[in-house]
mmCIF file of C-alpha atoms in Angstrom:
data_model
loop_
_atom_site.group_PDB
_atom_site.id
_atom_site.type_symbol
_atom_site.label_atom_id
_atom_site.label_comp_id
_atom_site.label_asym_id
_atom_site.label_seq_id
_atom_site.Cartn_x
_atom_site.Cartn_y
_atom_site.Cartn_z
ATOM 1 C CA MET X 420 55.993 -16.287 100.280
ATOM 2 C CA THR X 421 57.351 -13.743 98.435
ATOM 3 C CA LEU X 422 56.691 -9.800 98.697
ATOM 4 C CA GLU X 423 57.448 -6.539 96.268
ATOM 5 C CA VAL X 424 56.441 -3.438 97.382
ATOM 6 C CA PRO X 425 57.932 -0.536 95.220
ATOM 7 C CA GLN X 426 55.568 1.906 97.415
ATOM 8 C CA GLN X 427 51.916 1.394 98.610
ATOM 9 C CA SER X 428 50.904 2.337 102.199
ATOM 10 C CA LEU X 429 50.844 0.147 104.948
ATOM 11 C CA GLU X 430 47.371 -0.550 104.832
ATOM 12 C CA PHE X 431 47.385 -1.267 101.046
ATOM 13 C CA THR X 432 50.346 -3.680 101.906
ATOM 14 C CA LEU X 433 48.558 -5.302 104.941
ATOM 15 C CA GLN X 434 45.318 -6.144 102.679
ATOM 16 C CA ASP X 435 47.408 -7.370 99.598
ATOM 17 C CA LEU X 436 49.487 -9.518 102.194
ATOM 18 C CA ARG X 437 46.121 -10.693 103.659
ATOM 19 C CA GLN X 438 44.692 -11.457 99.330
ATOM 20 C CA MET X 439 48.389 -12.916 98.645
ATOM 21 C CA ILE X 440 48.005 -15.346 102.065
ATOM 22 C CA ASN X 441 44.201 -15.974 101.600
ATOM 23 C CA GLU X 442 44.627 -17.053 97.568
ATOM 24 C CA ALA X 443 47.061 -19.487 98.635
ATOM 25 C CA LEU X 444 46.143 -21.384 101.588
ATOM 26 C CA PRO X 445 42.255 -20.732 101.511
ATOM 27 C CA GLU X 446 42.802 -22.794 105.200
ATOM 28 C CA ALA X 447 44.283 -20.046 106.906
ATOM 29 C CA HIS X 448 41.207 -17.972 106.895
ATOM 30 C CA LEU X 449 43.869 -14.801 108.781
ATOM 31 C CA GLU X 450 42.403 -11.892 109.920
ATOM 32 C CA ILE X 451 44.886 -8.798 109.570
ATOM 33 C CA GLN X 452 43.681 -5.504 111.046
ATOM 34 C CA ILE X 453 45.265 -2.018 112.058
ATOM 35 C CA GLN X 454 44.814 -0.749 115.272
ATOM 36 C CA GLY X 455 44.387 2.862 113.588
ATOM 37 C CA GLY X 456 43.491 4.541 117.648
ATOM 38 C CA ASP X 457 47.055 2.672 118.820
ATOM 39 C CA LEU X 458 48.762 4.041 115.875
ATOM 40 C CA GLN X 459 47.151 7.215 116.166
ATOM 41 C CA GLN X 460 48.517 8.310 119.846
ATOM 42 C CA GLU X 461 52.066 6.976 118.857
ATOM 43 C CA GLY X 462 51.877 9.240 116.029
ATOM 44 C CA ILE X 463 51.694 7.080 113.563
ATOM 45 C CA THR X 464 49.003 6.213 110.466
ATOM 46 C CA ARG X 465 47.820 3.846 108.063
ATOM 47 C CA ASN X 466 49.701 5.902 105.127
ATOM 48 C CA GLN X 467 52.890 5.215 106.196
ATOM 49 C CA GLN X 468 54.902 4.256 103.327
ATOM 50 C CA ILE X 469 56.311 1.306 101.877
ATOM 51 C CA ARG X 470 59.466 1.716 99.988
ATOM 52 C CA ASN X 471 61.280 -0.641 98.080
ATOM 53 C CA LEU X 472 60.518 -3.883 100.670
ATOM 54 C CA GLN X 473 61.307 -6.705 98.539
ATOM 55 C CA ILE X 474 61.483 -10.335 100.124
ATOM 56 C CA SER X 475 61.671 -14.374 99.481
ATOM 57 C CA ASP X 476 61.101 -17.430 100.318
ATOM 58 C CA GLY X 477 60.214 -15.508 104.091
ATOM 59 C CA THR X 478 57.238 -16.477 106.605
ATOM 60 C CA VAL X 479 54.811 -14.715 106.630
ATOM 61 C CA SER X 480 56.092 -13.627 110.664
ATOM 62 C CA ASP X 481 58.721 -12.197 108.968
ATOM 63 C CA ILE X 482 56.754 -10.186 105.707
ATOM 64 C CA LEU X 483 54.672 -8.978 109.130
ATOM 65 C CA THR X 484 57.950 -8.161 110.832
ATOM 66 C CA ALA X 485 59.636 -6.286 107.574
ATOM 67 C CA ILE X 486 56.516 -4.441 106.716
ATOM 68 C CA VAL X 487 55.850 -2.999 110.339
ATOM 69 C CA THR X 488 59.712 -2.163 110.496
ATOM 70 C CA ARG X 489 59.821 -0.364 107.340
ATOM 71 C CA ALA X 490 56.711 1.638 108.658
ATOM 72 C CA ASN X 491 58.273 2.693 112.210
ATOM 73 C CA PRO X 492 58.355 6.218 111.924
ATOM 74 C CA VAL X 493 61.605 6.808 113.112
ATOM 75 C CA ALA X 494 64.467 3.940 112.411
ATOM 76 C CA ALA X 495 65.433 1.542 114.897
ATOM 77 C CA THR X 496 68.367 -1.071 115.006
ATOM 78 C CA GLY X 497 66.188 -3.426 114.604
ATOM 79 C CA PRO X 498 62.181 -4.993 115.776
ATOM 80 C CA GLY X 499 63.598 -6.045 119.292
ATOM 81 C CA ASP X 500 65.291 -2.126 119.303
ATOM 82 C CA PRO X 501 62.275 -0.392 122.069
ATOM 83 C CA THR X 502 62.264 2.878 119.786
ATOM 84 C CA GLN X 503 60.399 0.091 117.177
ATOM 85 C CA ARG X 504 57.008 1.160 118.144
ATOM 86 C CA LEU X 505 55.058 -0.352 115.693
ATOM 87 C CA VAL X 506 54.806 -3.807 115.677
ATOM 88 C CA TRP X 507 52.232 -7.350 115.065
ATOM 89 C CA VAL X 508 50.098 -9.483 117.320
ATOM 90 C CA ILE X 509 48.398 -12.190 116.896
ATOM 91 C CA ASP X 510 44.944 -11.195 118.569
ATOM 92 C CA PRO X 511 44.396 -14.030 121.448
ATOM 93 C CA GLN X 512 40.392 -13.545 120.975
ATOM 94 C CA THR X 513 40.446 -14.125 118.258
ATOM 95 C CA ASP X 514 36.980 -16.626 117.466
ATOM 96 C CA GLY X 515 37.538 -17.062 113.911
ATOM 97 C CA PRO X 516 37.970 -20.112 112.386
ATOM 98 C CA GLY X 517 42.176 -18.579 111.414
ATOM 99 C CA PRO X 518 44.895 -16.100 113.232
ATOM 100 C CA ARG X 519 43.332 -12.602 113.588
ATOM 101 C CA VAL X 520 46.975 -10.161 113.655
ATOM 102 C CA LEU X 521 46.912 -6.919 115.246
ATOM 103 C CA ILE X 522 48.937 -4.081 113.955
ATOM 104 C CA THR X 523 49.214 -2.204 116.911
ATOM 105 C CA THR X 524 52.462 -0.286 119.012
ATOM 106 C CA ARG X 525 54.484 -1.304 121.813
ATOM 107 C CA SER X 526 52.084 0.519 124.323
ATOM 108 C CA GLY X 527 48.856 -1.004 122.518
ATOM 109 C CA ALA X 528 49.599 -4.743 123.001
ATOM 110 C CA GLU X 529 50.639 -3.036 126.331
ATOM 111 C CA ARG X 530 47.193 -2.166 127.229
ATOM 112 C CA ARG X 531 45.102 -5.487 125.643
ATOM 113 C CA GLN X 532 47.627 -7.431 127.900
ATOM 114 C CA ILE X 533 49.141 -9.295 124.716
ATOM 115 C CA ARG X 534 52.625 -10.099 124.770
ATOM 116 C CA LEU X 535 54.678 -9.203 121.993
ATOM 117 C CA PRO X 536 56.160 -11.704 119.200
ATOM 118 C CA ALA X 537 59.619 -12.811 120.209
ATOM 119 C CA VAL X 538 61.315 -11.109 117.298
ATOM 120 C CA PHE X 539 60.106 -7.588 119.015
ATOM 121 C CA GLY X 540 61.660 -8.943 122.225
ATOM 122 C CA ASP X 541 59.039 -11.294 123.938
ATOM 123 C CA PRO X 542 60.895 -15.268 124.472
ATOM 124 C CA ASN X 543 58.293 -17.220 125.998
ATOM 125 C CA ALA X 544 55.969 -15.809 122.681
ATOM 126 C CA GLY X 545 56.774 -18.846 119.760
ATOM 127 C CA ALA X 546 55.960 -21.387 122.648
ATOM 128 C CA ARG X 547 53.034 -19.992 123.422
ATOM 129 C CA ARG X 548 52.104 -18.729 120.273
ATOM 130 C CA LYS X 549 52.563 -22.526 119.370
ATOM 131 C CA SER X 550 50.279 -23.424 122.337
ATOM 132 C CA ALA X 551 47.308 -22.028 121.296
ATOM 133 C CA GLY X 552 47.526 -23.674 117.962
ATOM 134 C CA LYS X 553 47.526 -20.516 115.732
ATOM 135 C CA THR X 554 51.292 -20.254 114.678
ATOM 136 C CA LEU X 555 52.573 -17.734 111.227
ATOM 137 C CA HIS X 556 55.048 -20.071 109.862
#
């Protein structure tokens, strides 16, 4: 997929991404939910600005990672850096026909006992996602 965001809030960028994916792949039934309370505890808002984001031929996971990296309130050396507080995870409690992505924080994922995708430092995440039958590649 290709995504270009000159400047837009985290919330609207994620809405646009969800719409783009579901229009291109109607069978995906992708949901994206911002966990506002988790973000608030870390001083992050839905209005965090995404600037100058350009991704061509990226996977959904690449795009989600780029979005949360750009919206992180402090510069991190990469998604695996512990200062990268803003993360995305696949909700294991999804009861819909497609995956539900939660935009949360490292501490929010830990509280929910949801392991982070490998890009954020969880080496077992890829195997678990595939075994759950819902992937974002």
